[in-house]
PDB file of N, CA and C in Angstrom:
ATOM      1  N   MET A  14     -68.796  34.423  22.597  1.00 57.00           N
ATOM      2  CA  MET A  14     -68.231  34.698  21.100  1.00 57.00           C
ATOM      3  C   MET A  14     -67.294  35.338  20.614  1.00 57.00           C
ATOM      4  N   ASN A  15     -66.712  34.622  19.628  1.00 62.00           N
ATOM      5  CA  ASN A  15     -64.791  35.353  19.061  1.00 62.00           C
ATOM      6  C   ASN A  15     -65.169  37.045  19.139  1.00 62.00           C
ATOM      7  N   GLU A  16     -64.533  37.498  19.883  1.00 62.00           N
ATOM      8  CA  GLU A  16     -64.389  38.907  19.300  1.00 62.00           C
ATOM      9  C   GLU A  16     -62.695  39.040  19.281  1.00 62.00           C
ATOM     10  N   PRO A  17     -63.226  40.222  17.545  1.00 58.00           N
ATOM     11  CA  PRO A  17     -61.751  40.720  16.889  1.00 58.00           C
ATOM     12  C   PRO A  17     -60.833  41.012  18.460  1.00 58.00           C
ATOM     13  N   GLU A  18     -59.528  40.087  18.492  1.00 64.00           N
ATOM     14  CA  GLU A  18     -58.428  40.844  19.140  1.00 64.00           C
ATOM     15  C   GLU A  18     -57.987  42.650  19.035  1.00 64.00           C
ATOM     16  N   LEU A  19     -57.742  43.614  19.639  1.00 59.00           N
ATOM     17  CA  LEU A  19     -57.591  45.009  19.580  1.00 59.00           C
ATOM     18  C   LEU A  19     -56.084  44.822  19.549  1.00 59.00           C
ATOM     19  N   GLN A  20     -55.359  45.237  18.546  1.00 56.00           N
ATOM     20  CA  GLN A  20     -54.147  45.746  18.136  1.00 56.00           C
ATOM     21  C   GLN A  20     -54.092  47.550  19.540  1.00 56.00           C
ATOM     22  N   PRO A  21     -52.722  47.498  19.960  1.00 57.00           N
ATOM     23  CA  PRO A  21     -52.741  49.086  20.839  1.00 57.00           C
ATOM     24  C   PRO A  21     -52.685  49.926  19.663  1.00 57.00           C
ATOM     25  N   LYS A  22     -53.377  50.792  20.347  1.00 54.00           N
ATOM     26  CA  LYS A  22     -53.637  51.945  19.542  1.00 54.00           C
ATOM     27  C   LYS A  22     -52.138  52.615  18.435  1.00 54.00           C
ATOM     28  N   GLN A  23     -51.268  52.367  19.101  1.00 51.00           N
ATOM     29  CA  GLN A  23     -49.734  53.151  18.396  1.00 51.00           C
ATOM     30  C   GLN A  23     -50.316  52.398  17.152  1.00 51.00           C
ATOM     31  N   GLU A  24     -50.139  50.593  17.111  1.00 54.00           N
ATOM     32  CA  GLU A  24     -50.177  49.550  15.648  1.00 54.00           C
ATOM     33  C   GLU A  24     -51.533  50.214  14.907  1.00 54.00           C
ATOM     34  N   GLN A  25     -52.678  51.077  14.814  1.00 52.00           N
ATOM     35  CA  GLN A  25     -53.600  50.932  14.045  1.00 52.00           C
ATOM     36  C   GLN A  25     -53.765  51.999  13.529  1.00 52.00           C
ATOM     37  N   GLU A  26     -52.299  52.829  13.715  1.00 50.00           N
ATOM     38  CA  GLU A  26     -52.598  54.363  13.010  1.00 50.00           C
ATOM     39  C   GLU A  26     -52.117  53.831  12.296  1.00 50.00           C
ATOM     40  N   PRO A  27     -51.743  54.331  10.954  1.00 55.00           N
ATOM     41  CA  PRO A  27     -50.754  54.432  10.060  1.00 55.00           C
ATOM     42  C   PRO A  27     -49.424  55.004   9.989  1.00 55.00           C
ATOM     43  N   LYS A  28     -48.100  54.741   9.324  1.00 53.00           N
ATOM     44  CA  LYS A  28     -46.525  55.535  10.330  1.00 53.00           C
ATOM     45  C   LYS A  28     -46.544  56.794  10.124  1.00 53.00           C
ATOM     46  N   GLN A  29     -47.384  57.497   8.877  1.00 54.00           N
ATOM     47  CA  GLN A  29     -47.731  58.561   8.976  1.00 54.00           C
ATOM     48  C   GLN A  29     -48.027  59.723   9.573  1.00 54.00           C
ATOM     49  N   ARG A  30     -48.600  59.367  10.392  1.00 58.00           N
ATOM     50  CA  ARG A  30     -49.357  59.664  11.989  1.00 58.00           C
ATOM     51  C   ARG A  30     -49.130  59.603  12.976  1.00 58.00           C
ATOM     52  N   ARG A  31     -47.872  58.740  13.737  1.00 64.00           N
ATOM     53  CA  ARG A  31     -46.838  58.735  14.857  1.00 64.00           C
ATOM     54  C   ARG A  31     -46.011  60.262  14.452  1.00 64.00           C
ATOM     55  N   TRP A  32     -46.299  60.056  15.676  1.00 66.00           N
ATOM     56  CA  TRP A  32     -45.142  61.357  15.784  1.00 66.00           C
ATOM     57  C   TRP A  32     -43.593  60.640  15.477  1.00 66.00           C
ATOM     58  N   SER A  33     -42.996  61.692  15.991  1.00 65.00           N
ATOM     59  CA  SER A  33     -41.143  61.444  14.943  1.00 65.00           C
ATOM     60  C   SER A  33     -40.358  61.373  16.701  1.00 65.00           C
ATOM     61  N   VAL A  34     -39.329  61.012  16.916  1.00 67.00           N
ATOM     62  CA  VAL A  34     -38.775  61.473  17.974  1.00 67.00           C
ATOM     63  C   VAL A  34     -38.451  62.394  17.984  1.00 67.00           C
ATOM     64  N   ASN A  35     -37.981  62.796  17.013  1.00 73.00           N
ATOM     65  CA  ASN A  35     -37.332  64.002  16.743  1.00 73.00           C
ATOM     66  C   ASN A  35     -37.557  64.805  15.145  1.00 73.00           C
ATOM     67  N   ASP A  36     -36.834  65.636  15.218  1.00 79.00           N
ATOM     68  CA  ASP A  36     -36.812  65.953  13.256  1.00 79.00           C
ATOM     69  C   ASP A  36     -36.666  65.562  12.305  1.00 79.00           C
ATOM     70  N   ILE A  37     -35.394  65.015  12.953  1.00 83.00           N
ATOM     71  CA  ILE A  37     -34.240  64.587  11.729  1.00 83.00           C
ATOM     72  C   ILE A  37     -35.177  63.245  11.880  1.00 83.00           C
ATOM     73  N   ALA A  38     -35.726  62.141  12.696  1.00 82.00           N
ATOM     74  CA  ALA A  38     -36.058  61.099  11.933  1.00 82.00           C
ATOM     75  C   ALA A  38     -37.643  61.384  11.232  1.00 82.00           C
ATOM     76  N   GLY A  39     -38.300  61.871  11.977  1.00 83.00           N
ATOM     77  CA  GLY A  39     -39.406  62.310  10.768  1.00 83.00           C
ATOM     78  C   GLY A  39     -38.953  63.064   9.740  1.00 83.00           C
ATOM     79  N   LEU A  40     -38.311  63.641   9.282  1.00 85.00           N
ATOM     80  CA  LEU A  40     -37.918  64.293   8.037  1.00 85.00           C
ATOM     81  C   LEU A  40     -37.111  62.425   7.311  1.00 85.00           C
ATOM     82  N   ALA A  41     -36.757  61.855   8.240  1.00 87.00           N
ATOM     83  CA  ALA A  41     -36.370  60.614   7.618  1.00 87.00           C
ATOM     84  C   ALA A  41     -36.990  59.874   7.219  1.00 87.00           C
ATOM     85  N   ARG A  42     -38.123  59.926   7.961  1.00 87.00           N
ATOM     86  CA  ARG A  42     -39.506  59.083   7.821  1.00 87.00           C
ATOM     87  C   ARG A  42     -40.518  59.359   6.153  1.00 87.00           C
ATOM     88  N   SER A  43     -40.283  60.650   5.844  1.00 88.00           N
ATOM     89  CA  SER A  43     -40.879  61.127   4.400  1.00 88.00           C
ATOM     90  C   SER A  43     -39.394  60.809   3.447  1.00 88.00           C
ATOM     91  N   LEU A  44     -38.447  60.919   3.810  1.00 89.00           N
ATOM     92  CA  LEU A  44     -37.361  61.245   2.705  1.00 89.00           C
ATOM     93  C   LEU A  44     -36.043  60.068   2.952  1.00 89.00           C
ATOM     94  N   PRO A  45     -36.585  59.078   2.326  1.00 87.00           N
ATOM     95  CA  PRO A  45     -35.494  57.868   2.658  1.00 87.00           C
ATOM     96  C   PRO A  45     -34.430  57.911   2.556  1.00 87.00           C
ATOM     97  N   GLU A  46     -33.509  59.112   1.686  1.00 91.00           N
ATOM     98  CA  GLU A  46     -32.442  59.553   1.271  1.00 91.00           C
ATOM     99  C   GLU A  46     -31.793  60.015   2.607  1.00 91.00           C
ATOM    100  N   ILE A  47     -32.093  60.403   3.517  1.00 87.00           N
ATOM    101  CA  ILE A  47     -31.797  61.619   4.468  1.00 87.00           C
ATOM    102  C   ILE A  47     -31.527  60.403   5.436  1.00 87.00           C
ATOM    103  N   ASP A  48     -30.200  60.149   6.297  1.00 89.00           N
ATOM    104  CA  ASP A  48     -29.188  59.465   7.103  1.00 89.00           C
ATOM    105  C   ASP A  48     -29.594  59.886   8.373  1.00 89.00           C
ATOM    106  N   PRO A  49     -30.521  59.337   9.195  1.00 85.00           N
ATOM    107  CA  PRO A  49     -30.107  60.213  10.685  1.00 85.00           C
ATOM    108  C   PRO A  49     -29.274  59.817  10.958  1.00 85.00           C
ATOM    109  N   SER A  50     -28.494  59.152  11.129  1.00 87.00           N
ATOM    110  CA  SER A  50     -27.085  58.620  11.986  1.00 87.00           C
ATOM    111  C   SER A  50     -26.272  59.602  11.571  1.00 87.00           C
ATOM    112  N   LYS A  51     -26.316  60.504  10.395  1.00 88.00           N
ATOM    113  CA  LYS A  51     -25.135  61.414  10.087  1.00 88.00           C
ATOM    114  C   LYS A  51     -25.087  63.010  10.862  1.00 88.00           C
ATOM    115  N   TYR A  52     -26.531  62.936  11.292  1.00 83.00           N
ATOM    116  CA  TYR A  52     -27.084  64.534  11.981  1.00 83.00           C
ATOM    117  C   TYR A  52     -26.715  64.669  13.408  1.00 83.00           C
ATOM    118  N   VAL A  53     -27.094  65.820  13.754  1.00 79.00           N
ATOM    119  CA  VAL A  53     -26.592  65.909  15.830  1.00 79.00           C
ATOM    120  C   VAL A  53     -28.451  66.220  15.693  1.00 79.00           C
ATOM    121  N   ASP A  54     -28.886  65.338  16.697  1.00 75.00           N
ATOM    122  CA  ASP A  54     -30.131  66.148  17.106  1.00 75.00           C
ATOM    123  C   ASP A  54     -30.475  67.156  18.357  1.00 75.00           C
ATOM    124  N   GLU A  55     -29.953  67.850  17.948  1.00 83.00           N
ATOM    125  CA  GLU A  55     -29.727  69.889  19.001  1.00 83.00           C
ATOM    126  C   GLU A  55     -31.146  68.816  19.760  1.00 83.00           C
ATOM    127  N   GLN A  56     -32.483  69.244  18.755  1.00 79.00           N
ATOM    128  CA  GLN A  56     -33.340  69.266  19.664  1.00 79.00           C
ATOM    129  C   GLN A  56     -33.546  68.377  21.000  1.00 79.00           C
ATOM    130  N   ALA A  57     -32.838  67.372  21.059  1.00 79.00           N
ATOM    131  CA  ALA A  57     -32.646  66.626  21.916  1.00 79.00           C
ATOM    132  C   ALA A  57     -31.848  67.462  23.468  1.00 79.00           C
ATOM    133  N   GLU A  58     -30.935  67.145  22.930  1.00 85.00           N
ATOM    134  CA  GLU A  58     -29.951  67.889  23.818  1.00 85.00           C
ATOM    135  C   GLU A  58     -30.210  69.172  24.335  1.00 85.00           C
ATOM    136  N   HIS A  59     -31.089  69.962  23.630  1.00 89.00           N
ATOM    137  CA  HIS A  59     -32.170  71.346  23.890  1.00 89.00           C
ATOM    138  C   HIS A  59     -32.967  70.902  25.148  1.00 89.00           C
ATOM    139  N   ALA A  60     -33.687  70.002  24.687  1.00 87.00           N
ATOM    140  CA  ALA A  60     -34.559  69.306  25.776  1.00 87.00           C
ATOM    141  C   ALA A  60     -34.050  68.789  27.223  1.00 87.00           C
ATOM    142  N   TYR A  61     -33.173  67.784  27.183  1.00 89.00           N
ATOM    143  CA  TYR A  61     -31.893  67.274  27.916  1.00 89.00           C
ATOM    144  C   TYR A  61     -32.263  68.444  29.062  1.00 89.00           C
ATOM    145  N   ALA A  62     -31.209  69.893  28.249  1.00 92.00           N
ATOM    146  CA  ALA A  62     -30.614  70.571  29.424  1.00 92.00           C
ATOM    147  C   ALA A  62     -31.843  71.692  30.392  1.00 92.00           C
ATOM    148  N   HIS A  63     -32.778  71.231  29.315  1.00 94.00           N
ATOM    149  CA  HIS A  63     -34.167  72.291  29.854  1.00 94.00           C
ATOM    150  C   HIS A  63     -34.638  71.530  31.497  1.00 94.00           C
ATOM    151  N   ALA A  64     -34.786  70.748  30.751  1.00 92.00           N
ATOM    152  CA  ALA A  64     -35.771  69.379  32.039  1.00 92.00           C
ATOM    153  C   ALA A  64     -34.385  69.829  32.979  1.00 92.00           C
ATOM    154  N   LEU A  65     -33.406  69.714  32.952  1.00 93.00           N
ATOM    155  CA  LEU A  65     -32.412  69.927  34.246  1.00 93.00           C
ATOM    156  C   LEU A  65     -32.562  70.619  35.152  1.00 93.00           C
ATOM    157  N   VAL A  66     -32.400  71.981  34.043  1.00 94.00           N
ATOM    158  CA  VAL A  66     -33.232  73.077  35.317  1.00 94.00           C
ATOM    159  C   VAL A  66     -34.253  73.326  35.809  1.00 94.00           C
ATOM    160  N   LYS A  67     -35.038  72.873  35.241  1.00 95.00           N
ATOM    161  CA  LYS A  67     -37.092  72.733  35.148  1.00 95.00           C
ATOM    162  C   LYS A  67     -37.321  71.207  36.189  1.00 95.00           C
ATOM    163  N   TRP A  68     -36.174  70.607  36.095  1.00 94.00           N
ATOM    164  CA  TRP A  68     -36.912  69.740  37.709  1.00 94.00           C
ATOM    165  C   TRP A  68     -35.580  69.455  38.173  1.00 94.00           C
ATOM    166  N   PRO A  69     -34.104  69.821  38.818  1.00 93.00           N
ATOM    167  CA  PRO A  69     -33.156  69.592  39.404  1.00 93.00           C
ATOM    168  C   PRO A  69     -33.747  68.769  40.846  1.00 93.00           C
ATOM    169  N   VAL A  70     -34.726  68.778  41.318  1.00 93.00           N
ATOM    170  CA  VAL A  70     -34.601  67.340  42.093  1.00 93.00           C
ATOM    171  C   VAL A  70     -34.843  66.394  41.667  1.00 93.00           C
ATOM    172  N   MET A  71     -35.602  66.476  40.984  1.00 93.00           N
ATOM    173  CA  MET A  71     -35.669  64.944  40.346  1.00 93.00           C
ATOM    174  C   MET A  71     -34.315  64.315  38.787  1.00 93.00           C
ATOM    175  N   ALA A  72     -34.128  65.976  39.113  1.00 92.00           N
ATOM    176  CA  ALA A  72     -32.110  65.351  38.035  1.00 92.00           C
ATOM    177  C   ALA A  72     -31.435  64.778  38.969  1.00 92.00           C
ATOM    178  N   ARG A  73     -31.703  65.405  40.212  1.00 92.00           N
ATOM    179  CA  ARG A  73     -30.487  64.575  41.276  1.00 92.00           C
ATOM    180  C   ARG A  73     -30.680  63.358  41.778  1.00 92.00           C
ATOM    181  N   LEU A  74     -32.288  63.083  42.284  1.00 93.00           N
ATOM    182  CA  LEU A  74     -32.631  62.011  42.359  1.00 93.00           C
ATOM    183  C   LEU A  74     -32.145  60.829  41.188  1.00 93.00           C
ATOM    184  N   MET A  75     -32.194  61.078  39.956  1.00 92.00           N
ATOM    185  CA  MET A  75     -32.043  59.893  39.171  1.00 92.00           C
ATOM    186  C   MET A  75     -30.499  59.923  38.653  1.00 92.00           C
ATOM    187  N   GLY A  76     -29.757  60.803  39.607  1.00 90.00           N
ATOM    188  CA  GLY A  76     -28.262  60.672  39.385  1.00 90.00           C
ATOM    189  C   GLY A  76     -28.086  61.365  38.037  1.00 90.00           C
ATOM    190  N   LEU A  77     -28.003  62.407  37.144  1.00 87.00           N
ATOM    191  CA  LEU A  77     -28.313  62.907  36.201  1.00 87.00           C
ATOM    192  C   LEU A  77     -26.757  64.039  36.315  1.00 87.00           C
ATOM    193  N   VAL A  78     -27.436  64.644  37.802  1.00 81.00           N
ATOM    194  CA  VAL A  78     -25.989  65.329  37.925  1.00 81.00           C
ATOM    195  C   VAL A  78     -25.796  65.622  39.343  1.00 81.00           C
ATOM    196  N   LYS A  79     -24.446  66.150  39.723  1.00 72.00           N
ATOM    197  CA  LYS A  79     -23.667  66.296  41.387  1.00 72.00           C
ATOM    198  C   LYS A  79     -24.487  66.759  41.996  1.00 72.00           C
ATOM    199  N   GLU A  80     -25.004  65.995  43.486  1.00 67.00           N
ATOM    200  CA  GLU A  80     -24.813  66.621  44.372  1.00 67.00           C
ATOM    201  C   GLU A  80     -24.012  68.302  45.196  1.00 67.00           C
ATOM    202  N   PRO A  81     -24.884  68.855  45.213  1.00 63.00           N
ATOM    203  CA  PRO A  81     -24.349  70.399  45.274  1.00 63.00           C
ATOM    204  C   PRO A  81     -23.814  70.010  47.412  1.00 63.00           C
ATOM    205  N   ARG A  82     -22.721  70.429  47.256  1.00 65.00           N
ATOM    206  CA  ARG A  82     -22.149  70.905  48.611  1.00 65.00           C
ATOM    207  C   ARG A  82     -22.158  71.652  48.689  1.00 65.00           C
TER     208      ARG A  82
END
């Protein structure tokens, strides 16, 4: 039998329900007047800094921080 191809779950959900990468991107999705390129994403910077502290070994393995001497 011919079964319809299932699309990936992400494509099945309407745009409004998808998670945004950050607050600015989410706001821009709702308000077309907002230009995300004109805003600084402090949320991503804080998450990055927190991740470096939370997983220092992984950060060194990925070359994100210098090796301690």
